[in-house]
Amino acid sequence: MQRMKIGLCGLGTVGAGVVKILQNHQKELHHQTGCELEIMKILVNDIHKKRNVQVDPDLLTTSSDDIVENEEIQIVIEVMGGIDEAYHLVKRSLENGKHVVTANKDMLAEYGLELTELAREKGLDMFYEASVAGGIPILRSLKEGLVSDRLHKLMGIVNGTTNYILTKMDEDERGFEDVLAEAQELGYAEADPSSDVDGLDAARKIALLARLAFSMPVELDDVEVRGIRKISTEDMKLADQFGYKMKLIGLAARDEDKVEVSVEPVLLKKDHPLTSVKNEYNAVYVYGDAVGETMFYGPGAGSLPTAVAVVSDLVGVVKNMVLGVNGTSYVIPQYAKQLKAKEEIYSKFFFRMEAEDVAGTFLEITKIFTSAEISLDKILQLPKKKKQTAEIVIVTHLANKAQFEQVVENLNQLPIVHQLKSIYRVEEQA
Amino acid sequence: MQRMKIGLCGLGTVGAGVVKILQNHQKELHHQTGCELEIMKILVNDIHKKRNVQVDPDLLTTSSDDIVENEEIQIVIEVMGGIDEAYHLVKRSLENGKHVVTANKDMLAEYGLELTELAREKGLDMFYEASVAGGIPILRSLKEGLVSDRLHKLMGIVNGTTNYILTKMDEDERGFEDVLAEAQELGYAEADPSSDVDGLDAARKIALLARLAFSMPVELDDVEVRGIRKISTEDMKLADQFGYKMKLIGLAARDEDKVEVSVEPVLLKKDHPLTSVKNEYNAVYVYGDAVGETMFYGPGAGSLPTAVAVVSDLVGVVKNMVLGVNGTSYVIPQYAKQLKAKEEIYSKFFFRMEAEDVAGTFLEITKIFTSAEISLDKILQLPKKKKQTAEIVIVTHLANKAQFEQVVENLNQLPIVHQLKSIYRVEEQA
């Protein structure tokens, strides 16, 4: 029986999961590939660290050369995280003729296009299903299952930490800071939560998804990013009255040959299936010209779910090795990247502001929207008890971002508007 | 450029969708395969029928020989429906060395195992993603994305007609017959709706899913089937009070090496993601040892969604042809089929009955459950206004099917129970 020799880089949460699946599902894996999958070396930072998975201590090494320069190793699994070290390791692995499976979205968002091109030149596989929405086979579905369709929009809940926080804020009516502290205690959020709560993590994932969905070299810098720190439970309650739920959405949309890519808090109609995605779960909602709407739901992270994606990719590499067809399933972007101008990005908007509670206030505010040619869909005005002010909430009809920015500027200059408290994109498409 | 020659069998709803996608997405398809995909012949019943898709009349034929015996045709797409004729056409196509893409679950539920074996012997591809949950790439996800996991349970809403009917019954509080008539008018249900509403269609799909998920030769006869005709809006309202929603669920579960496969109305907890699947949408919920829970959601039928699945399979066949690796992605069942005995099938149950409203009634009923060693989880007793009776609703704790049948028999023999109105399986996991 053929033995496929693997170098595993990283033995943290995901690495330990990979080892467990290779140990526990041997029978199934052998049935799938006809081969024995053998981990030859494991790259770690500290050989003596106690781990919650059993491995032969002789396999451990702290030198990447033991993997990258090891001629017996045919496949490198990179689950160590970080950007630069991982990039160099993957690059050297490919240069030395090794197939790569990686779960590293941070590194791919930065260097993925270059590494994919290198793998293609070398005729090697480089798979990365685990890098987006861990346990959900979304990349495969875009590349294969929906390959014959033309996709025009993706909306993804692709960060479990922020979805957990928003779920708790909504269900328990607790503030952001309070829920964040709890999430940190439970291990759902990092000590430094900024990459999650400020949207960077989601931005990397939506960049990778947009690349595949639209076959365009979308970069991290192309993603407009806004996190969830400023969301209040009052915003959520008012949105609820209008029939919306708040979610942090990675959005990628194409009209003709131009795209927009963003991460921001979005108000979705309550009957949208993404609103049923709660706690740390992820989901990606896909709109295709022909297929209509599909959604892929599952755990976005976690040791074993992510490891399933890694090992399923490994099975793909091994099958290709047996068939002799590695390096043929590439998705090199085919179209030049064209980003939409502000005037081409349309949505509805939710405005919430505090204004003077005097006659004529609403007329003044309305004038500003009218002069920007934005018509209003829903309006709510509530008097504030304490002060002589009113809370005004407006949901507009479709408007483009340039119109919207004009309104924001003018509202900020209007003396009767004391505070423009919050503004959210609204998505009403089913 | 290589031209791949295709014979299309059937030009109904799905066939027309296939033609449209091949016409409209040429650029994308060429980018994916590097080949030109050309329909050489189209098998139809009536050459002169008016159709809502434009095709060269010279391509049409009423003779299957023009496709099956045509040496130029390399790939046969079977979307004509029906069982026996389709079976013979696919069989002859494989015997003559042609790859097959089919959307025909009826035929596959009956002859799929035989045809898969024939394709494997001949080294040909036979793909059938479109046969289950049209627009959702669920078979591919089971075969590839989740391949390294051990799956232990699937629950699917795999029939759009019944899901539409149940959604309307629930939302509008209208009876089954009423909603069925409307669904027939709207074209969501057939004139003879029995294959949908009695569960046969869902049974075929869950049999195909169980084959793949558990790698076992599950047959249609192995599926316990019960449809939705007897569901009343009263059942739904009472279930709602207990926190459940009613769905017609195709269920396949494995414990160790034994499986159970069924289609029946099931009460799901309201926070289960499947309860958010409304109207004609389909979804398959998958429980894996490692991945935990994932869900695949989308349109279960329709011309274009189903055609996307067919053409994506076609792209798979063509890529394999270019690479010279056809006939290698088979999923031949690896394990002997072992069905669970009644004593091994566990769930909670919902009982609803009308009983005499006299002292001691509830004691008598409770005794029956106790003697079957079933403990009770939730109880509701409501007096009926008109008669001297009470409505009693009971949700049990976990019990096996043998215990459950004993209770049903004993309740039916108890004189104070006037009518055992309805019984449903309850699934509370997740």
Coordinates of C-alpha atoms in Angstrom, one line a residue, chain A residues 21 24-25 27-29 31-32 135-137 140-141 143-150 215 254 257 273 276 281 285 289-299 304-305 307-309 311-312 315 319 323 325 328 332 334-335, chain B residues 21 24-25 27-29 31-32 135-137 140-141 143-150 215 254 257 273 276 281 285 289-299 304-305 307-309 311-312 315 319 323 325 328 332 334-335:
Chain A
I21 CA -8.8 12.8 12.9
N24 CA -9.5 8.2 14.7
H25 CA -10.7 8.0 11.1
K27 CA -10.4 3.2 8.3
E28 CA -12.5 5.8 6.5
L29 CA -9.5 7.7 5.2
H31 CA -11.2 3.6 2.2
Q32 CA -11.3 7.0 0.5
G135 CA -16.3 23.4 9.1
I136 CA -18.3 24.6 6.1
P137 CA -17.1 23.4 2.7
R140 CA -15.4 23.7 -2.7
S141 CA -19.1 24.6 -3.3
K143 CA -15.4 26.1 -7.1
E144 CA -17.4 23.0 -8.0
G145 CA -21.0 22.8 -7.0
L146 CA -22.0 26.2 -8.3
V147 CA -19.3 26.4 -10.9
S148 CA -21.7 26.6 -13.8
D149 CA -23.6 29.5 -12.4
R150 CA -22.7 33.2 -12.4
S215 CA -12.5 35.1 -10.3
R254 CA -20.9 42.2 -8.6
D257 CA -17.7 43.5 -14.3
P273 CA -32.1 32.9 6.8
S276 CA -31.2 32.4 12.2
Y281 CA -21.9 29.7 14.1
Y285 CA -25.4 33.1 1.7
D289 CA -28.1 34.1 -11.5
A290 CA -29.5 30.7 -12.1
V291 CA -29.4 28.9 -8.7
G292 CA -31.1 31.7 -6.9
E293 CA -30.3 31.6 -3.2
T294 CA -28.3 29.0 -1.3
M295 CA -26.8 29.1 2.2
F296 CA -24.0 27.1 3.8
Y297 CA -24.1 26.9 7.6
G298 CA -21.8 25.4 10.2
P299 CA -19.1 25.9 12.8
L304 CA -12.1 19.4 15.0
P305 CA -14.4 21.3 12.5
A307 CA -9.4 19.9 11.1
V308 CA -12.1 18.2 9.1
A309 CA -11.7 20.8 6.4
V311 CA -8.0 16.6 6.3
S312 CA -10.7 16.7 3.5
V315 CA -7.7 13.6 0.9
K319 CA -6.4 11.4 -4.6
L323 CA -4.3 9.9 -10.2
V325 CA -3.4 15.2 -11.7
T328 CA -5.0 21.1 -12.1
I332 CA -6.4 31.7 -10.9
Q334 CA -9.5 35.4 -14.8
Y335 CA -10.8 38.9 -14.7
Chain B
I21 CA -27.1 27.8 -18.9
N24 CA -25.7 32.1 -21.3
H25 CA -22.6 31.1 -19.3
K27 CA -17.6 32.4 -21.2
E28 CA -17.5 31.0 -17.6
L29 CA -17.8 27.4 -18.7
H31 CA -12.8 29.4 -18.5
Q32 CA -13.5 26.5 -16.2
G135 CA -29.6 23.7 -6.3
I136 CA -27.8 22.6 -3.2
P137 CA -24.4 20.9 -3.8
R140 CA -20.4 16.9 -3.4
S141 CA -20.2 18.2 0.2
K143 CA -18.3 13.1 -0.8
E144 CA -15.6 15.7 -0.6
G145 CA -15.9 18.5 1.9
L146 CA -16.9 16.3 4.8
V147 CA -15.1 13.2 3.6
S148 CA -12.6 13.0 6.4
D149 CA -15.4 13.1 9.1
R150 CA -17.6 10.3 10.3
S215 CA -21.4 4.2 2.5
R254 CA -26.1 5.6 12.3
D257 CA -22.6 0.0 12.2
P273 CA -32.0 26.0 12.0
S276 CA -36.1 28.6 9.4
Y281 CA -36.8 25.7 0.1
Y285 CA -28.6 19.3 8.2
D289 CA -18.4 13.4 14.8
A290 CA -15.8 16.0 14.3
V291 CA -17.4 18.8 12.3
G292 CA -20.4 19.0 14.6
E293 CA -23.4 20.5 12.8
T294 CA -23.5 21.9 9.3
M295 CA -26.5 22.8 7.1
F296 CA -26.8 23.2 3.4
Y297 CA -29.8 25.3 2.3
G298 CA -31.2 26.3 -1.1
P299 CA -33.8 25.7 -3.8
L304 CA -32.4 26.8 -13.4
P305 CA -31.3 25.7 -9.9
A307 CA -29.8 22.9 -14.2
V308 CA -26.9 24.5 -12.3
A309 CA -26.3 21.2 -10.6
V311 CA -24.1 21.6 -15.7
S312 CA -21.7 21.7 -12.7
V315 CA -18.0 20.5 -15.9
K319 CA -12.4 18.2 -16.4
L323 CA -7.2 15.0 -17.2
V325 CA -9.2 10.4 -14.8
T328 CA -12.2 7.5 -10.3
I332 CA -19.4 2.3 -4.1
Q334 CA -18.2 -0.1 1.4
Y335 CA -20.1 -1.5 4.4

